[in-house]
PDB file of C-alpha atoms in Angstrom:
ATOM      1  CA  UNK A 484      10.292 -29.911  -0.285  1.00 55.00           C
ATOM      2  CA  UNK A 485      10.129 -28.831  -3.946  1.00 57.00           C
ATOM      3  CA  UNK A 486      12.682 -26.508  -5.391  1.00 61.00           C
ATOM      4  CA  UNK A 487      12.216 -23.672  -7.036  1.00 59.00           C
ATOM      5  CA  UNK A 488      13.360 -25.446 -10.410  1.00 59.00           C
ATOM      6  CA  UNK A 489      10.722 -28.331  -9.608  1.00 57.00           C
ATOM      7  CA  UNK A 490       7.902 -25.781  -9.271  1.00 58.00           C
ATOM      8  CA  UNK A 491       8.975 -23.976 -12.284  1.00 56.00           C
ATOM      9  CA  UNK A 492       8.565 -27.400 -14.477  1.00 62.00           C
ATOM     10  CA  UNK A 493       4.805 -28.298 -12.837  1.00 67.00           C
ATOM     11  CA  UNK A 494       3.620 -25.269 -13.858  1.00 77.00           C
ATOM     12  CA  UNK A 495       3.444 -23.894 -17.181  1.00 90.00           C
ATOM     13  CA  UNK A 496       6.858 -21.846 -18.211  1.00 91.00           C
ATOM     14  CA  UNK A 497       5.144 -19.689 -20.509  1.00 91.00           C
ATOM     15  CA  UNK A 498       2.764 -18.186 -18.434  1.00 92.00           C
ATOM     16  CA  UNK A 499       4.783 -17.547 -15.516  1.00 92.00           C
ATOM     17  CA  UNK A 500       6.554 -15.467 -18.250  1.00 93.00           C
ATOM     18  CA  UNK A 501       4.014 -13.466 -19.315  1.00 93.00           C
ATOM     19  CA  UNK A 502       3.024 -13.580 -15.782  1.00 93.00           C
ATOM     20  CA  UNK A 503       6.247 -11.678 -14.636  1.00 94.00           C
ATOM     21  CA  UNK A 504       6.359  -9.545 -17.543  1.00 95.00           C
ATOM     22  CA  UNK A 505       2.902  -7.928 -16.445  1.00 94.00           C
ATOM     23  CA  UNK A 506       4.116  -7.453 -13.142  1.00 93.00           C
ATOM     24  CA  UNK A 507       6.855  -5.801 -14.392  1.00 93.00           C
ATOM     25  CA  UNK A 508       5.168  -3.703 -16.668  1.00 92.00           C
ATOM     26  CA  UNK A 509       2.430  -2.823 -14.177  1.00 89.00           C
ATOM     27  CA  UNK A 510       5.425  -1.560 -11.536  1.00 87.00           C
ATOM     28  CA  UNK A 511       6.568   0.801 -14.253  1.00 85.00           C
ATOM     29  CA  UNK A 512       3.077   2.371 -15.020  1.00 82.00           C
ATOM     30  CA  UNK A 513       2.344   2.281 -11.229  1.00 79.00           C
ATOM     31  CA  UNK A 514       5.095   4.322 -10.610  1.00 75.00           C
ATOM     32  CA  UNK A 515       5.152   6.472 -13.911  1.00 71.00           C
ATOM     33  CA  UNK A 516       1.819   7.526 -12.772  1.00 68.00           C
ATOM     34  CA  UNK A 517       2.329   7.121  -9.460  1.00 65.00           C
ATOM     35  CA  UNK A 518      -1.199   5.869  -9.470  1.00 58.00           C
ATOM     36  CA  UNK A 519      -1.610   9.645  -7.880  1.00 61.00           C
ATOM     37  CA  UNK A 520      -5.745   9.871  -9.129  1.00 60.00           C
ATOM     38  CA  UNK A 521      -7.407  12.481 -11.447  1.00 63.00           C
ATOM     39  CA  UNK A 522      -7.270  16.000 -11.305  1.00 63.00           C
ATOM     40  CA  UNK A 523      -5.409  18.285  -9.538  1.00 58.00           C
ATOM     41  CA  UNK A 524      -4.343  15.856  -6.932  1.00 53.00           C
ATOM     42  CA  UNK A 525      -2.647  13.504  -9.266  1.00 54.00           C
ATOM     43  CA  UNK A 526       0.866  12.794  -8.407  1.00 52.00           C
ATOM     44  CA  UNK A 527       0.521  14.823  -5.885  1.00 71.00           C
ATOM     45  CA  UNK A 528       1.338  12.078  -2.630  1.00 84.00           C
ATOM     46  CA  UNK A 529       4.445   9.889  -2.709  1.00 84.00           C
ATOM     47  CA  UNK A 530       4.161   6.136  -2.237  1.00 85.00           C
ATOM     48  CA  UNK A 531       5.873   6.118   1.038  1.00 89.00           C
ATOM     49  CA  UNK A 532       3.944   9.394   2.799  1.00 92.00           C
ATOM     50  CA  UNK A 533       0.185   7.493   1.631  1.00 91.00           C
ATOM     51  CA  UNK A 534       1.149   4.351   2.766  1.00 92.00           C
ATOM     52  CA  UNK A 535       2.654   5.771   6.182  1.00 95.00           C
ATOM     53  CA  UNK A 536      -0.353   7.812   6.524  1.00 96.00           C
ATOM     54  CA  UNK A 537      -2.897   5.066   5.485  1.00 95.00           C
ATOM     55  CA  UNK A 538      -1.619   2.671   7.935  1.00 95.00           C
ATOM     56  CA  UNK A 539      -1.730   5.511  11.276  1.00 96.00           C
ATOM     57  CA  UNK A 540      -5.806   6.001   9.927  1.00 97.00           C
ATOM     58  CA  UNK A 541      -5.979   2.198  10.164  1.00 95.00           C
ATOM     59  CA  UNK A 542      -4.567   1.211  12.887  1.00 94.00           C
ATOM     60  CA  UNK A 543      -3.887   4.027  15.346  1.00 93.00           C
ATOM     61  CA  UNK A 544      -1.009   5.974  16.638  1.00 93.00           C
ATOM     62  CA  UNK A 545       1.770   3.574  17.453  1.00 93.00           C
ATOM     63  CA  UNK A 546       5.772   4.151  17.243  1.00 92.00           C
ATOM     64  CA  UNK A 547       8.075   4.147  15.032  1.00 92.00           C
ATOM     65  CA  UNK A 548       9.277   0.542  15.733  1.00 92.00           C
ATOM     66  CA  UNK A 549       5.646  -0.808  15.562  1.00 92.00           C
ATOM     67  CA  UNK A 550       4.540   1.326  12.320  1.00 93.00           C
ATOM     68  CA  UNK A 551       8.446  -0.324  10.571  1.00 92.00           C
ATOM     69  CA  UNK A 552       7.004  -3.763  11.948  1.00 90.00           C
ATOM     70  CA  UNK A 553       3.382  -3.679  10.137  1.00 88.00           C
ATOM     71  CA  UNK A 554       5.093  -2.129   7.280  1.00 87.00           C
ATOM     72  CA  UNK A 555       7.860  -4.696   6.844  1.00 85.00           C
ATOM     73  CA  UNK A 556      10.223  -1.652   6.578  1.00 89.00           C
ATOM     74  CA  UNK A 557      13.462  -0.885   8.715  1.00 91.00           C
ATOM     75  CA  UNK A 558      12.563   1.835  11.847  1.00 92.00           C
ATOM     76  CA  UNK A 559      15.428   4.497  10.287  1.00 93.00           C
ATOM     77  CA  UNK A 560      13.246   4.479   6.898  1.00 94.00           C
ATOM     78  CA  UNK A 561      10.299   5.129   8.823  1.00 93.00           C
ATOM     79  CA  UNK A 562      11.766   8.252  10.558  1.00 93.00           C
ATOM     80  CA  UNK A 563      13.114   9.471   7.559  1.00 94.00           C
ATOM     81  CA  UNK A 564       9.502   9.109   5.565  1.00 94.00           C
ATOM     82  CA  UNK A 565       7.905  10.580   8.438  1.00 94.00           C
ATOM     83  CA  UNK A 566      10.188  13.426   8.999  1.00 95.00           C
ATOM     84  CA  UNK A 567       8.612  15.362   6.108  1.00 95.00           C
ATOM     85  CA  UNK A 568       5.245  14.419   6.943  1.00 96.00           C
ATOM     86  CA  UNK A 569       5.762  15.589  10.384  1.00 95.00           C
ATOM     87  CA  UNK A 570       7.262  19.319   9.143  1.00 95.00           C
ATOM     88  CA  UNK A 571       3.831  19.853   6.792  1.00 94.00           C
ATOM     89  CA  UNK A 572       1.462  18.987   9.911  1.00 96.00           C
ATOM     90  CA  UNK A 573       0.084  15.894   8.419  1.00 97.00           C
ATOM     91  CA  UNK A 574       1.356  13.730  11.255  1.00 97.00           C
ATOM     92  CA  UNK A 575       2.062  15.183  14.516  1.00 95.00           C
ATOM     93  CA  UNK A 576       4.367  13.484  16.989  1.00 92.00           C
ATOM     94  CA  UNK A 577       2.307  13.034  21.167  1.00 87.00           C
ATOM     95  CA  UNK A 578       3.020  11.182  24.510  1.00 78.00           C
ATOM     96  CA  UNK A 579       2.296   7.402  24.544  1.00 71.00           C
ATOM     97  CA  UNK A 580      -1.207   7.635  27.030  1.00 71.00           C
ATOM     98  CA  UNK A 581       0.748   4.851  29.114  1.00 74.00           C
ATOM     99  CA  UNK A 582       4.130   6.080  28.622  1.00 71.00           C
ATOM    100  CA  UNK A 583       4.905   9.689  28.853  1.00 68.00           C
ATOM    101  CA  UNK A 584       8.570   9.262  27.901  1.00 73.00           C
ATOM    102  CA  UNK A 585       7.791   7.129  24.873  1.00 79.00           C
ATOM    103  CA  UNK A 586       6.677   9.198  21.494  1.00 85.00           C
ATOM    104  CA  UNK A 587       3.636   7.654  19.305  1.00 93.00           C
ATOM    105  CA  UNK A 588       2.782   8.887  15.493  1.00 95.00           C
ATOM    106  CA  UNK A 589      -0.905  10.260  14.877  1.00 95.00           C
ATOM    107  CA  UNK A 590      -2.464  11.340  12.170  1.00 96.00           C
ATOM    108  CA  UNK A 591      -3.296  14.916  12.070  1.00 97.00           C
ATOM    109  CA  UNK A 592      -6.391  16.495  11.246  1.00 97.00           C
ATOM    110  CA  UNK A 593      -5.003  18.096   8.503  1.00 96.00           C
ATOM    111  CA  UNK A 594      -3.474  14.784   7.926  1.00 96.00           C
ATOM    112  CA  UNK A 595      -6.924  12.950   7.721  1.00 96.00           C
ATOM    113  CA  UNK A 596      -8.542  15.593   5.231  1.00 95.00           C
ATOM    114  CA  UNK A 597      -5.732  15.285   3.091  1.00 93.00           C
ATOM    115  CA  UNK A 598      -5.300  11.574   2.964  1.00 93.00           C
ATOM    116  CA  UNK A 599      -8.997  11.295   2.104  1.00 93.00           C
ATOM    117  CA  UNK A 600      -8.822  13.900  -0.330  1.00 89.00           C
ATOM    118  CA  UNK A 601      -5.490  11.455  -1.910  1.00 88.00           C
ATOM    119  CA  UNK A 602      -7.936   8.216  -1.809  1.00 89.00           C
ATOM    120  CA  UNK A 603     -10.867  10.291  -3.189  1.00 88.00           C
ATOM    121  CA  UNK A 604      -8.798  11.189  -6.353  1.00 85.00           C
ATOM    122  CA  UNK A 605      -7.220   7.522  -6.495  1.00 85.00           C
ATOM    123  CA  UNK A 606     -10.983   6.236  -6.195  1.00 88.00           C
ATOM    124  CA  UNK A 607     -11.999   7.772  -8.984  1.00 87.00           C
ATOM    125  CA  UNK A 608      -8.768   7.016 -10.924  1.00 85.00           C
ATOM    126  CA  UNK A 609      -9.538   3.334  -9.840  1.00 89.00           C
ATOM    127  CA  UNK A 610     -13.093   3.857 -11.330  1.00 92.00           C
ATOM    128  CA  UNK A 611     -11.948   5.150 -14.658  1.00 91.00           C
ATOM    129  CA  UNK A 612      -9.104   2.762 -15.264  1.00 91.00           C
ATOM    130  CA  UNK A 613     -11.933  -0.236 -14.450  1.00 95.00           C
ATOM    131  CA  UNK A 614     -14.822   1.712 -16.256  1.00 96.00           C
ATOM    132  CA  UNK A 615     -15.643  -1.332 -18.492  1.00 97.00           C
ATOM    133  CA  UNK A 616     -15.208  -3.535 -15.605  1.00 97.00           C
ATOM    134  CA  UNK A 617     -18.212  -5.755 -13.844  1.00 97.00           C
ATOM    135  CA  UNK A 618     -18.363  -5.215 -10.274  1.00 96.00           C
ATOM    136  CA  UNK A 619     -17.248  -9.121 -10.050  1.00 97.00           C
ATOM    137  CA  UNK A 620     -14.093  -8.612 -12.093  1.00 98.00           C
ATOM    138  CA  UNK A 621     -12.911  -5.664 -10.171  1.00 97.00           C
ATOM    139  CA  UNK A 622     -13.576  -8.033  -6.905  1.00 97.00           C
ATOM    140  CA  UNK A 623     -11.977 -10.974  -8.238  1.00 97.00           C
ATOM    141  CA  UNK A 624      -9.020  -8.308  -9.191  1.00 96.00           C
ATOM    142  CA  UNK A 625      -9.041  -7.246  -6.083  1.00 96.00           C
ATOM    143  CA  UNK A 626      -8.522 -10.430  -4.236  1.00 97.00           C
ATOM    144  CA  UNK A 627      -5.836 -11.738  -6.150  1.00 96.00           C
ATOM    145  CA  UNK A 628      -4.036  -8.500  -6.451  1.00 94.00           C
ATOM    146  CA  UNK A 629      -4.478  -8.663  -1.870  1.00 95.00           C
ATOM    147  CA  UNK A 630      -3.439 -12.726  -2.463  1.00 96.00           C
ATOM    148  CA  UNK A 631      -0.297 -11.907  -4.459  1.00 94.00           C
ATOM    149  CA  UNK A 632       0.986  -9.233  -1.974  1.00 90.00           C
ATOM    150  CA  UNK A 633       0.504 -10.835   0.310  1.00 90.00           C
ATOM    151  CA  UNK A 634       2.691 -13.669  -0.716  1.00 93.00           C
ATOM    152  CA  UNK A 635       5.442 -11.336  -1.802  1.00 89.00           C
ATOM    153  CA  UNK A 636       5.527 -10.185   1.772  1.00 85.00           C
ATOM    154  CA  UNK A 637       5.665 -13.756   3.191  1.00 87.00           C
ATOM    155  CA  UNK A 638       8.114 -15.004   0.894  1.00 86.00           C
ATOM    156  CA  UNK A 639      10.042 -11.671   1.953  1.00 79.00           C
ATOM    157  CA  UNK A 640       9.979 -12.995   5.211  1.00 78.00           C
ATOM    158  CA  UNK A 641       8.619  -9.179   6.630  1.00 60.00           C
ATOM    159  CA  UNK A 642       5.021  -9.465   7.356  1.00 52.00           C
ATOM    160  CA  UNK A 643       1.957 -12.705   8.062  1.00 47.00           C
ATOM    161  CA  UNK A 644      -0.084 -13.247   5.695  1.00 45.00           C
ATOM    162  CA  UNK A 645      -2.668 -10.729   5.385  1.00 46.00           C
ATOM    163  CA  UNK A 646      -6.419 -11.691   6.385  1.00 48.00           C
ATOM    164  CA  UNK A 647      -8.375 -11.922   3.708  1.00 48.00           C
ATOM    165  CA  UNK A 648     -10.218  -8.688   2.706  1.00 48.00           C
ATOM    166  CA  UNK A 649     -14.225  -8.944   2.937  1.00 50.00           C
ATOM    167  CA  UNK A 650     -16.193  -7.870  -0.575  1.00 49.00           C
ATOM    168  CA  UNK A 651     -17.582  -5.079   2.043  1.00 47.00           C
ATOM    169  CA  UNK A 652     -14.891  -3.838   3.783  1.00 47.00           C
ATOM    170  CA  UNK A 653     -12.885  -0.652   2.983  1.00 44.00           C
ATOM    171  CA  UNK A 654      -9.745  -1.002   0.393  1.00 42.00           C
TER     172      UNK A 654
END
């Protein structure tokens, strides 16, 4: 099995440089921004609460433990990001249908018109930011933006490799 220093030397040291560097650079802007959207909505959902929030709309209401697992995050940060989210409505806390004495997270109502209010605003900030982009190159961006997190999150040992997103399906 190759090292990391053996890998390093095949491919070209200069460009996994600049490479680094741009992810670097992009995590700073990211979160300077916050990549919140346009308008009044910018900056206006934490990383943590759209995430948590994006993933009950996706997948369902589930608990705690199984919303840490898909999220590659420890079950006490959970509760503690969904604690606030909880207090403003957004999520409410119900019964598991099988399990009375077990608790599952759901997206609210309120919860749902606000999250797609948040990815309406970061839609359009997507939009602007690509404006003199071809459909293909915001694709191809796309995919190897999904490819490269996903590979953080392997190497990071927390989640399996994401399936590969469809040119049609939702982002």
């Amino acid at each position: 099995m190759p090292t990391s220093q053996d890998m390093t030397t095949d491919l070209d040291a200069g460009l996994l440089d600049a490479l680094q560097h741009q992810v670097a650079v992009f995590a700073r802007r990211a979160e300077q921004t916050r990549l919140g959207g346009t308008g009044q909505l910018r900056n206006s959902m934490d990383r943590a609460a759209y995430l948590l929030l994006n993933r009950l709309d996706q997948e369902g209401p589930m608990g705690v433990k199984a919303l840490a697992a898909g999220m590659g995050i420890d079950s006490s940060t959970v509760t503690r990001q969904v604690a606030p989210l909880v207090d403003t409505g957004l999520v409410k806390r119900t019964s598991h249908p099988e399990d009375g004495r077990a608790v599952v997270l759901q997206l609210s109502p309120r919860g749902q018109a606000r999250l797609e209010e948040v990815r309406s605003s970061r839609r359009d900030l997507m939009a602007r930011v690509t404006e003199g982009w071809t459909a293909d190159e915001r694709e191809a961006f796309c995919t190897l933006l999904t490819r490269f997190n996903s590979a953080l999150s392997v190497r990071q040992g927390r989640v399996q490799p994401a399936a590969p997103r469809e040119p049609s399906d939702p982002a």
